Each structure stands twice: as structure tokens, then as C-alpha cells.
PDB file of C-alpha atoms in Angstrom:
ATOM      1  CA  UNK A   1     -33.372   2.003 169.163  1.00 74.00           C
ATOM      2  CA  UNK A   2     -35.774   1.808 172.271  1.00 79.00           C
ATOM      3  CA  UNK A   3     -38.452  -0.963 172.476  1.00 87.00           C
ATOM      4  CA  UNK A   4     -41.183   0.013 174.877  1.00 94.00           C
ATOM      5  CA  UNK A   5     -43.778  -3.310 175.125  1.00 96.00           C
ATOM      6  CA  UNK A   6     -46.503  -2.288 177.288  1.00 97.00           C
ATOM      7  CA  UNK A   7     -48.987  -4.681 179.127  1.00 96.00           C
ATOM      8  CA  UNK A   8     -51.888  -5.873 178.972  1.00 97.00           C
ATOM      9  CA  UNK A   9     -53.832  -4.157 175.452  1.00 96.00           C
ATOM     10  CA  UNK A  10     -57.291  -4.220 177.899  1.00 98.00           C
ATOM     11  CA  UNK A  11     -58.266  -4.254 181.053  1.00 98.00           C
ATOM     12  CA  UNK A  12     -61.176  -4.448 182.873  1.00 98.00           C
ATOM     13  CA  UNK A  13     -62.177  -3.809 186.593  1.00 98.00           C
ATOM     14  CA  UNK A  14     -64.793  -3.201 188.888  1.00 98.00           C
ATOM     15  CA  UNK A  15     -65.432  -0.170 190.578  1.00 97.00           C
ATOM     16  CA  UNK A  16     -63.386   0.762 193.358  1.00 97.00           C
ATOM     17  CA  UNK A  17     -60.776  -2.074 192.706  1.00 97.00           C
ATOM     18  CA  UNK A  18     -56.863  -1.097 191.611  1.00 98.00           C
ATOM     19  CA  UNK A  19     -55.514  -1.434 188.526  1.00 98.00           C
ATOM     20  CA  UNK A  20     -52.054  -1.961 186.907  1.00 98.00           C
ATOM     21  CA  UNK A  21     -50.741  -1.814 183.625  1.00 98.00           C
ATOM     22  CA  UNK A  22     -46.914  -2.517 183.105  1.00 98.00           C
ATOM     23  CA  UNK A  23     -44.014  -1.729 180.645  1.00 98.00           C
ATOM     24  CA  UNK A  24     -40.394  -2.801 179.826  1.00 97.00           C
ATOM     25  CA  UNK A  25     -38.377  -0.932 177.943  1.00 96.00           C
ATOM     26  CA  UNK A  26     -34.572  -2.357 176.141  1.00 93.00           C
ATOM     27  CA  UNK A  27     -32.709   0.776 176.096  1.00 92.00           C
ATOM     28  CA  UNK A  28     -30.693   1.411 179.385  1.00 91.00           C
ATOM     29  CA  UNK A  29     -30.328   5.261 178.742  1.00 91.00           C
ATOM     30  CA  UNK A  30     -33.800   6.171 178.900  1.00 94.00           C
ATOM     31  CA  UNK A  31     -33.903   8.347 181.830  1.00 94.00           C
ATOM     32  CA  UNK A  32     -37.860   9.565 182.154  1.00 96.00           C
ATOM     33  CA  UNK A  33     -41.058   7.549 182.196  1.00 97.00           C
ATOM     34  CA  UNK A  34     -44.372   9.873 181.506  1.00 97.00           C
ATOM     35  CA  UNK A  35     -47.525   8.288 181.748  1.00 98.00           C
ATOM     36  CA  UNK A  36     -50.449   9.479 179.382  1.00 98.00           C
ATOM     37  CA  UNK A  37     -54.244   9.215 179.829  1.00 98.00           C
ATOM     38  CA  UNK A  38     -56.192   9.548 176.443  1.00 98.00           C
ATOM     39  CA  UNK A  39     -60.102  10.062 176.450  1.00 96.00           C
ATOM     40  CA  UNK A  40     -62.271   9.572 173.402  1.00 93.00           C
ATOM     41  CA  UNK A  41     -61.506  12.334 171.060  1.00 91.00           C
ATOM     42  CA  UNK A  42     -58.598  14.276 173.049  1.00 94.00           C
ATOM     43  CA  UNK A  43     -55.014  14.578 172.991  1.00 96.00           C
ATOM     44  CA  UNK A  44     -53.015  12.190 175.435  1.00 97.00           C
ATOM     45  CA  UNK A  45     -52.352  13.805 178.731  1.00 97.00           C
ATOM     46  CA  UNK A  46     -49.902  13.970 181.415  1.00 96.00           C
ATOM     47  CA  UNK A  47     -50.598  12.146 184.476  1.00 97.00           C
ATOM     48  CA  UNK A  48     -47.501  11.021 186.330  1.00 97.00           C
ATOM     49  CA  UNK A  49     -43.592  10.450 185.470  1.00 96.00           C
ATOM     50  CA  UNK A  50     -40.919   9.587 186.844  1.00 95.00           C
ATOM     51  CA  UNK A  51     -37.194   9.795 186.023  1.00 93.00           C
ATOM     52  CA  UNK A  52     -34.865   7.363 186.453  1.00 89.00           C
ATOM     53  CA  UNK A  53     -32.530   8.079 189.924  1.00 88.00           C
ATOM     54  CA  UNK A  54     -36.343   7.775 191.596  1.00 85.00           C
ATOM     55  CA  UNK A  55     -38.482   4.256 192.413  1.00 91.00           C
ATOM     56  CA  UNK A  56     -41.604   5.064 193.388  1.00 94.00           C
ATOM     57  CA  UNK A  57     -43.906   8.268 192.616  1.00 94.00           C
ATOM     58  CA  UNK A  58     -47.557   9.004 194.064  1.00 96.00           C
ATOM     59  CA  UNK A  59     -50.001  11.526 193.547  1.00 95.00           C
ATOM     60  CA  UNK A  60     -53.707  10.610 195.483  1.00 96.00           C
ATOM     61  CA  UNK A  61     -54.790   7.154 193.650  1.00 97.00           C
ATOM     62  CA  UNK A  62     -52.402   7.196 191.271  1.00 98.00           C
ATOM     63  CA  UNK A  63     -48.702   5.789 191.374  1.00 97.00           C
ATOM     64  CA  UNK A  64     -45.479   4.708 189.195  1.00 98.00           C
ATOM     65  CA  UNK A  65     -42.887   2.566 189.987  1.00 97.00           C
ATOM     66  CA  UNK A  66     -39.480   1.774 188.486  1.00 96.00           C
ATOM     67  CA  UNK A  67     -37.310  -0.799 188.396  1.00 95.00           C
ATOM     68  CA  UNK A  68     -34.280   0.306 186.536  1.00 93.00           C
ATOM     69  CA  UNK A  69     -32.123  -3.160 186.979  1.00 93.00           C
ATOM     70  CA  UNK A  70     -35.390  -5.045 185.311  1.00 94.00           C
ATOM     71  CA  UNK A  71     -36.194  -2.063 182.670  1.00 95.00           C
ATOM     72  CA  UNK A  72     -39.351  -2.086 183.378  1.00 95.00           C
ATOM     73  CA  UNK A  73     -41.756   0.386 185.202  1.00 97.00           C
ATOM     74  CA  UNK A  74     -45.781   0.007 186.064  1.00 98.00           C
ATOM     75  CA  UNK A  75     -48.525   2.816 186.668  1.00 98.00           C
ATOM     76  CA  UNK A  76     -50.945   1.577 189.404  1.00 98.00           C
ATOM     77  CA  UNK A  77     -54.461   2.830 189.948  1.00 98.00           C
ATOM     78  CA  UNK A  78     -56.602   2.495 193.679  1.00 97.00           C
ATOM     79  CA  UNK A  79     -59.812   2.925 193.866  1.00 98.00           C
ATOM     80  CA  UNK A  80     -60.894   2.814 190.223  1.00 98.00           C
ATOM     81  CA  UNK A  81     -64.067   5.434 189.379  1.00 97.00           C
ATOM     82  CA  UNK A  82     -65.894   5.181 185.898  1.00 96.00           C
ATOM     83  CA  UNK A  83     -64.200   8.383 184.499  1.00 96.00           C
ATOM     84  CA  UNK A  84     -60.811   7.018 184.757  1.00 98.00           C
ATOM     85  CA  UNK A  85     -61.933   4.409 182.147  1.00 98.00           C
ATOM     86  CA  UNK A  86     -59.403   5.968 178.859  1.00 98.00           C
ATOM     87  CA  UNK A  87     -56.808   4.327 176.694  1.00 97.00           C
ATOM     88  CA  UNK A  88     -53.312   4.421 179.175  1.00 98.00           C
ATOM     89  CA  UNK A  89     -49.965   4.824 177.378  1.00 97.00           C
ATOM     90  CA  UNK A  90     -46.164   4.465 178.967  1.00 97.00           C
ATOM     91  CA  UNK A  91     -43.072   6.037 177.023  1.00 96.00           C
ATOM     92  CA  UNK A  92     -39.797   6.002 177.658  1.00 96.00           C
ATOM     93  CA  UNK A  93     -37.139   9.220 176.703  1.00 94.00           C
ATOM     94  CA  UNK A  94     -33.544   9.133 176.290  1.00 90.00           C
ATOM     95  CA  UNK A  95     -34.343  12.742 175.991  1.00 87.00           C
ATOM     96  CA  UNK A  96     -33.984  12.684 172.475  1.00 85.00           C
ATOM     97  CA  UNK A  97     -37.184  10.859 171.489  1.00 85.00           C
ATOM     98  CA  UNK A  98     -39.872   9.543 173.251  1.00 86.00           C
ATOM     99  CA  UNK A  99     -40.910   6.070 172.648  1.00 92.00           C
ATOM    100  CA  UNK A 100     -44.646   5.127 173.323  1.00 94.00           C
ATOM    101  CA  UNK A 101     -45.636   1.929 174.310  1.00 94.00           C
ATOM    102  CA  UNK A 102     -49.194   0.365 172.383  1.00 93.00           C
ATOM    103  CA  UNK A 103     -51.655   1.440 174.948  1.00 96.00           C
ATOM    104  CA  UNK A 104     -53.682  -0.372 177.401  1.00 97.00           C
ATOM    105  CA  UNK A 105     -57.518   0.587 177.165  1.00 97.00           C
ATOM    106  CA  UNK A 106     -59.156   0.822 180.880  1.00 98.00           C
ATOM    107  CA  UNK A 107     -62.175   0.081 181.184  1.00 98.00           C
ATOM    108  CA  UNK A 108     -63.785   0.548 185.075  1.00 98.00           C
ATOM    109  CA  UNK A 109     -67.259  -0.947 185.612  1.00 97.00           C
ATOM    110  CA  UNK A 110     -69.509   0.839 187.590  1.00 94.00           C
TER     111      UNK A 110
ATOM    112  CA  UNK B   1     -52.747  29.008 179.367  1.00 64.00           C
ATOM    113  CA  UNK B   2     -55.337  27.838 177.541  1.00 79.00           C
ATOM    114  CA  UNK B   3     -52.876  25.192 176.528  1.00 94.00           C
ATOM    115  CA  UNK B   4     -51.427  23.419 173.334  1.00 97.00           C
ATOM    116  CA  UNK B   5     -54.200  25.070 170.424  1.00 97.00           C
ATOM    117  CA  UNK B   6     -55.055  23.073 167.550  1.00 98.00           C
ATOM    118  CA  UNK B   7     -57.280  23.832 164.360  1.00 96.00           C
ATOM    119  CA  UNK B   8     -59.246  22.601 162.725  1.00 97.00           C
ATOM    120  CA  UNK B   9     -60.547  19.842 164.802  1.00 97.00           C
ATOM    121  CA  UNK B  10     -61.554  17.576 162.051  1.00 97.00           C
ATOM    122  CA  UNK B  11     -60.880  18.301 158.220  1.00 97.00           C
ATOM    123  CA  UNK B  12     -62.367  15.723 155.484  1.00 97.00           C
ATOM    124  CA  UNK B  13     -60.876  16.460 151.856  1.00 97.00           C
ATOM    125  CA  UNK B  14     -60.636  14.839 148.718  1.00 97.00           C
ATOM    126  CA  UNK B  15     -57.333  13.386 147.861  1.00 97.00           C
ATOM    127  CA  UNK B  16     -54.850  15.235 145.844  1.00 96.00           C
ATOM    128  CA  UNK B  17     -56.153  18.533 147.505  1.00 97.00           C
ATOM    129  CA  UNK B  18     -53.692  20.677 149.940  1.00 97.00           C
ATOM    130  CA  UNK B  19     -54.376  20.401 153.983  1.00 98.00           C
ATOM    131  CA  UNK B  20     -53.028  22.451 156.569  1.00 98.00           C
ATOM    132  CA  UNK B  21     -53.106  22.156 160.082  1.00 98.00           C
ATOM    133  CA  UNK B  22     -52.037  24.907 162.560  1.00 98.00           C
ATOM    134  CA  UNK B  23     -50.841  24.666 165.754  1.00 98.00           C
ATOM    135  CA  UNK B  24     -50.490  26.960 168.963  1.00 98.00           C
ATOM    136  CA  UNK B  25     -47.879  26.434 171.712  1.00 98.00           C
ATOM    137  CA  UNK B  26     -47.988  26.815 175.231  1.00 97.00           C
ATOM    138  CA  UNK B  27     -46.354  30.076 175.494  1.00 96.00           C
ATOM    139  CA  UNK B  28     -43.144  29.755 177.204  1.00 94.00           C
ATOM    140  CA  UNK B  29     -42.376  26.557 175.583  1.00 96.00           C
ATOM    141  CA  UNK B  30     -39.530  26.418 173.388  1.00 96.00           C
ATOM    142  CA  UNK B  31     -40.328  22.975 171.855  1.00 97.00           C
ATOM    143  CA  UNK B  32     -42.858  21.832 169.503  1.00 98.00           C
ATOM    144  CA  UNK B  33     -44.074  18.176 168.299  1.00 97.00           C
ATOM    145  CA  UNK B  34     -46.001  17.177 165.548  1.00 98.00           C
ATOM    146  CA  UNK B  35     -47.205  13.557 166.198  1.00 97.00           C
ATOM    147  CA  UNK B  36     -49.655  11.185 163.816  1.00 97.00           C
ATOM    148  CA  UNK B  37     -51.476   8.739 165.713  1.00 96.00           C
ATOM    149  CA  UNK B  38     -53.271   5.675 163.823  1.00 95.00           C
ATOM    150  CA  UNK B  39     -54.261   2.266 164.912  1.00 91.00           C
ATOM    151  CA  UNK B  40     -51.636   0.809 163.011  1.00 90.00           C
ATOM    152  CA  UNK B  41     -49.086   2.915 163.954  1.00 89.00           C
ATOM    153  CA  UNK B  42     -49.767   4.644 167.642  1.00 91.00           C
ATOM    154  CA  UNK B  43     -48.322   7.695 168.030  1.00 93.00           C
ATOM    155  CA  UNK B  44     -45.191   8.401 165.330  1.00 93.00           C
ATOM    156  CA  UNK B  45     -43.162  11.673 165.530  1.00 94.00           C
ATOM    157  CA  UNK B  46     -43.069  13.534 162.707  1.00 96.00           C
ATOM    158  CA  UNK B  47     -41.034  16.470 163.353  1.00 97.00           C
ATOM    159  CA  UNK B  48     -40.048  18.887 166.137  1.00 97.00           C
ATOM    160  CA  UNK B  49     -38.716  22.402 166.708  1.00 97.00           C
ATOM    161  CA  UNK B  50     -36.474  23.735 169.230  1.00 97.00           C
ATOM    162  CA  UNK B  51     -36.997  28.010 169.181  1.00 96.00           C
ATOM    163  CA  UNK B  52     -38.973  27.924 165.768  1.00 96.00           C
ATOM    164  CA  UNK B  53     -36.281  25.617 164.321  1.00 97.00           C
ATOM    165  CA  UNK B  54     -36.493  22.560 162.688  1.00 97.00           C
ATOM    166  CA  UNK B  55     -34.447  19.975 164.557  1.00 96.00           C
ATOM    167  CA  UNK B  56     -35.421  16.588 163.195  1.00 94.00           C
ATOM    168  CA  UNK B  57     -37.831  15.927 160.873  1.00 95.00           C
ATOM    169  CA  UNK B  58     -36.644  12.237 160.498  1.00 93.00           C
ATOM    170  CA  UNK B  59     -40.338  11.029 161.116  1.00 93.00           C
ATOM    171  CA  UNK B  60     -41.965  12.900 158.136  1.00 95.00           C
ATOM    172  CA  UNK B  61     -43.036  10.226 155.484  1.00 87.00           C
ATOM    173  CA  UNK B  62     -42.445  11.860 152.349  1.00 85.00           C
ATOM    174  CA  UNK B  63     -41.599  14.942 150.635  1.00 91.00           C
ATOM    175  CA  UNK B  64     -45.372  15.807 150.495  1.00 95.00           C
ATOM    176  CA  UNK B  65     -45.281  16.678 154.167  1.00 97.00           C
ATOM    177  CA  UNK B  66     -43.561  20.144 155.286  1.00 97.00           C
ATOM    178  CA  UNK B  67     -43.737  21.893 158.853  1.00 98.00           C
ATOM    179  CA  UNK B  68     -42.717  25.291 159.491  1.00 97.00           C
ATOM    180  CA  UNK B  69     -42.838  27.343 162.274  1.00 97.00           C
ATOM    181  CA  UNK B  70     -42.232  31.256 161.750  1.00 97.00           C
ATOM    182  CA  UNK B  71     -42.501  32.574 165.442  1.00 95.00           C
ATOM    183  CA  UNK B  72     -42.445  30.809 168.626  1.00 95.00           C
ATOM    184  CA  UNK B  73     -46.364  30.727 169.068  1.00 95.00           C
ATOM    185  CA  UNK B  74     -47.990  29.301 165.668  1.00 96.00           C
ATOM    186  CA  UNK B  75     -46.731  26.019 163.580  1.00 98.00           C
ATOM    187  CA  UNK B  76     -48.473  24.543 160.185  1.00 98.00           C
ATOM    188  CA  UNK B  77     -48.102  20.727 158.833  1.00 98.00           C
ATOM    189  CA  UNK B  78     -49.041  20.829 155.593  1.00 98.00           C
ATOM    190  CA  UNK B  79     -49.422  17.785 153.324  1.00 97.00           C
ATOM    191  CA  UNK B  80     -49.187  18.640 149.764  1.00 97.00           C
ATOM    192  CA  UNK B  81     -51.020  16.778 147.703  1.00 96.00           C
ATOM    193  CA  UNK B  82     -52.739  14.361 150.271  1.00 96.00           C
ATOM    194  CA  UNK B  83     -53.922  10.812 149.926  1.00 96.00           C
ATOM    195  CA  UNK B  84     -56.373   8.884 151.402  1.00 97.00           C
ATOM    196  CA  UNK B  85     -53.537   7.024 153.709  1.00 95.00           C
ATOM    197  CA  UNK B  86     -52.502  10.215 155.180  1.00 97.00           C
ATOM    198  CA  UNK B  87     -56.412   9.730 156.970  1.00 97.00           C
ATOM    199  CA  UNK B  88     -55.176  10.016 160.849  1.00 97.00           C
ATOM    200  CA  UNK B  89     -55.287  12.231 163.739  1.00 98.00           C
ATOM    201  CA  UNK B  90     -52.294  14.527 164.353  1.00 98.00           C
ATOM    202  CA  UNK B  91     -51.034  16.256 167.319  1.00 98.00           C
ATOM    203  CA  UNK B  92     -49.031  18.831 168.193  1.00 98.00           C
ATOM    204  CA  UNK B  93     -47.403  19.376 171.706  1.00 97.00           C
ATOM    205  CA  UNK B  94     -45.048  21.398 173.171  1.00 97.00           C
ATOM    206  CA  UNK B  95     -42.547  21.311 176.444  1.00 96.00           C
ATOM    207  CA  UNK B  96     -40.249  23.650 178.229  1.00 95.00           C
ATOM    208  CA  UNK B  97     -37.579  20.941 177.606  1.00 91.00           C
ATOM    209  CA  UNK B  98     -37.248  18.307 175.006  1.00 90.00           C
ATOM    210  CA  UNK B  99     -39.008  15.063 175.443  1.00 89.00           C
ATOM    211  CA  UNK B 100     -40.387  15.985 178.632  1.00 91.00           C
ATOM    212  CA  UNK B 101     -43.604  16.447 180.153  1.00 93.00           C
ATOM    213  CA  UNK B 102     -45.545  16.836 176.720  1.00 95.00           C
ATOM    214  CA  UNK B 103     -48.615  18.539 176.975  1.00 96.00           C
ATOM    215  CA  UNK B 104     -50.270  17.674 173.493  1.00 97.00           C
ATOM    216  CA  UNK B 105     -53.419  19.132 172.066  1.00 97.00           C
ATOM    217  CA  UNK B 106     -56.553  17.824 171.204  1.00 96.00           C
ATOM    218  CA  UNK B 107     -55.480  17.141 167.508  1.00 97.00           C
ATOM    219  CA  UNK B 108     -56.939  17.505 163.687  1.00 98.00           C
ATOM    220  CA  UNK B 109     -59.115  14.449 162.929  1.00 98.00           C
ATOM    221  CA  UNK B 110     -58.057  14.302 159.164  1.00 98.00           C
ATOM    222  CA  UNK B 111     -59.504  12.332 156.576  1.00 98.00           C
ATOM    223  CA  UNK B 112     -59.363  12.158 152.585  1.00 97.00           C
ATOM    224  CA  UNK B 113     -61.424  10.432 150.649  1.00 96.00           C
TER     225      UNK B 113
END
């Protein structure tokens, strides 16, 4: 089955700085990469994806990009603010199961 | 929508006793997902539904765990009797298509003691 390893477990930056947490993933049919934010106490939750016939998806500080060749695919955050401090998790879907990498917890320093 | 609708929000019971956790959809959604999440584990898939029916329950741990959904906006996970390693949070979520864009609720903090 699908291996998703995801990259680093924590992270810590200042402020205003970027971020970037990464992921590879074994299974070449996996089509669709989600991102998911979780917040202390609350269900994960959709914040970018990106399927597999695209490289590079942005929306305002937040971005994806995929290399399909390498199997792996990285969520990159600009401008860090305190309130996007959460645990960050990557999956991978073959679109018939989604596989979740460990989580990487963000913490942004104010 | 007021989104994916989960109750109760945390449970504590005493093992051996029944638990049941409900679940509302996003209406328009024809999938459901019932996901445990544990520091051990991260997020496992226990079952999921396509139009109320059960399509692969693969993920459920033992025969102490049933799901059922009777109509396409309310779904139980009921763990029959429970022990203290069921203690977890579970999730449902639901999509317009499956295993994408999964908008998952804020989940049943369950515990037994």
C-alpha cells in the first residue's frame, strides 16, 4: 500500500518568516494531495490540494508543490502569523483511501 | 452549512459500558468517514459509506465496533462493550466524492476508564 513519510515532526519559526514542511509518498497512482491544518481540539481542515497533472498551487501565503517524477510534494507558508501555529498533515489518495502522513506541529513565534 | 456535525464532544465511560457517537453530514455529500485519531496511530479509517451504504469497513478493529447509517444525513459508531484502549478521538467527515476534499468535524473526545 501507500507510504506517506512527512517532514520534519516540529517546526519552529519566527514571525513573519516562511515555512515548509515536505512529504514523499511510494505509490505512483496517488493522484490528489490535500493538505490539513489541525488546531487544538478541532477536526483537521482543508487548506490546499492539489492533484497530480498540476505542479504548483497558491492561494495568498499559502502554496503546494508537486513533483510527481520524485513522489514527493511540499506545502510552503510566507509570512508566518501566530494563529497559523497548528499541527500540519499531507495525505496522499489513490481515490480509494487516503493516506495521512505523521504531522508536522508549527509552531510561529511572535 | 453548518458543516460536518458531531455529538457528543467528549464522552468519559466506564469500560464494558455501550458508547455511541452520531454524526451529521454536509448535506449534499454522498460520502461519509469515520476516522480514529491517537498518538500512536494518527488518523486510521474505520469505515465509510457511499449513499448510506457501507462500502469498506476494513479499518474497524473488532466486532465490537458497528456503523450504520439509515438516511443520508445522520451516522452512529457504536462500540459495544468498550475498553479503556478504545480511549481516542473520532471523526467523521464527509465529501461530494470519495477521498476528496474531506471536510471532517470537530470529533467525540472519548475516553473509558
Amino acid at each position: 500500500g501507500e507510504n506517506v513519510e512527512q517532514h520534519p515532526s516540529t517546526l519552529s519559526v519566527q514571525e513573519g518568516d516562511s515555512a515548509v514542511i515536505k512529504c514523499t509518498y511510494s505509490d505512483s497512482a496517488s493522484n490528489y494531495f490535500p493538505w490539513y491544518k489541525q488546531e487544538l481540539g478541532k477536526g483537521p481542515q482543508l487548506i490546499i490540494d492539489i492533484r497530480s497533472n498540476v505542479g504548483e498551487k497558491k492561494d495568498q501565503r499559502i502554496a503546494v508543490t508537486l513533483n510527481k517524477t520524485a513522489k514527493h510534494f511540499s506545502l510552503h507558508i510566507t509570512e508566518t502569523q501566530p494563529e497559523d501555529s497548528a499541527v500540519y498533515f499531507c495525505a496522499a489518495s489513490t481515490g480509494n483511501q487516503f493516506y495521512f502522513g505523521t504531522g508536522t506541529s508549527l509552531t510561529v513565534i511572535p | 452549512d453548518a458543516g460536518v456535525i458531531q455529538s457528543p464532544r467528549h464522552e468519559v465511560t466506564e469500560m464494558g459500558q455501550e458508547v455511541t457517537l452520531r454524526c451529521k453530514p454536509i448535506s449534499g455529500h454522498d460520502y461519509l468517514f469515520w476516522y480514529r485519531q491517537t498518538m500512536m496511530r494518527g488518523l486510521e479509517l474505520l469505515i465509510y459509506f457511499n449513499n448510506n451504504v457501507p462500502i469498506d469497513d476494513s479499518g474497524m478493529p473488532e466486532d465490537r465496533f458497528s456503523a450504520k447509517m439509515p438516511n443520508a444525513s445522520f451516522s452512529t459508531l457504536k462500540i459495544q462493550p468498550s475498553e479503556p484502549r478504545d480511549s481516542a478521538v473520532y471523526f467523521c467527515a464527509s465529501s461530494f466524492v470519495a477521498f476528496e476534499k474531506l471536510f471532517f468535524g470537530s470529533g467525540t473526545q472519548l475516553s473509558v476508564l
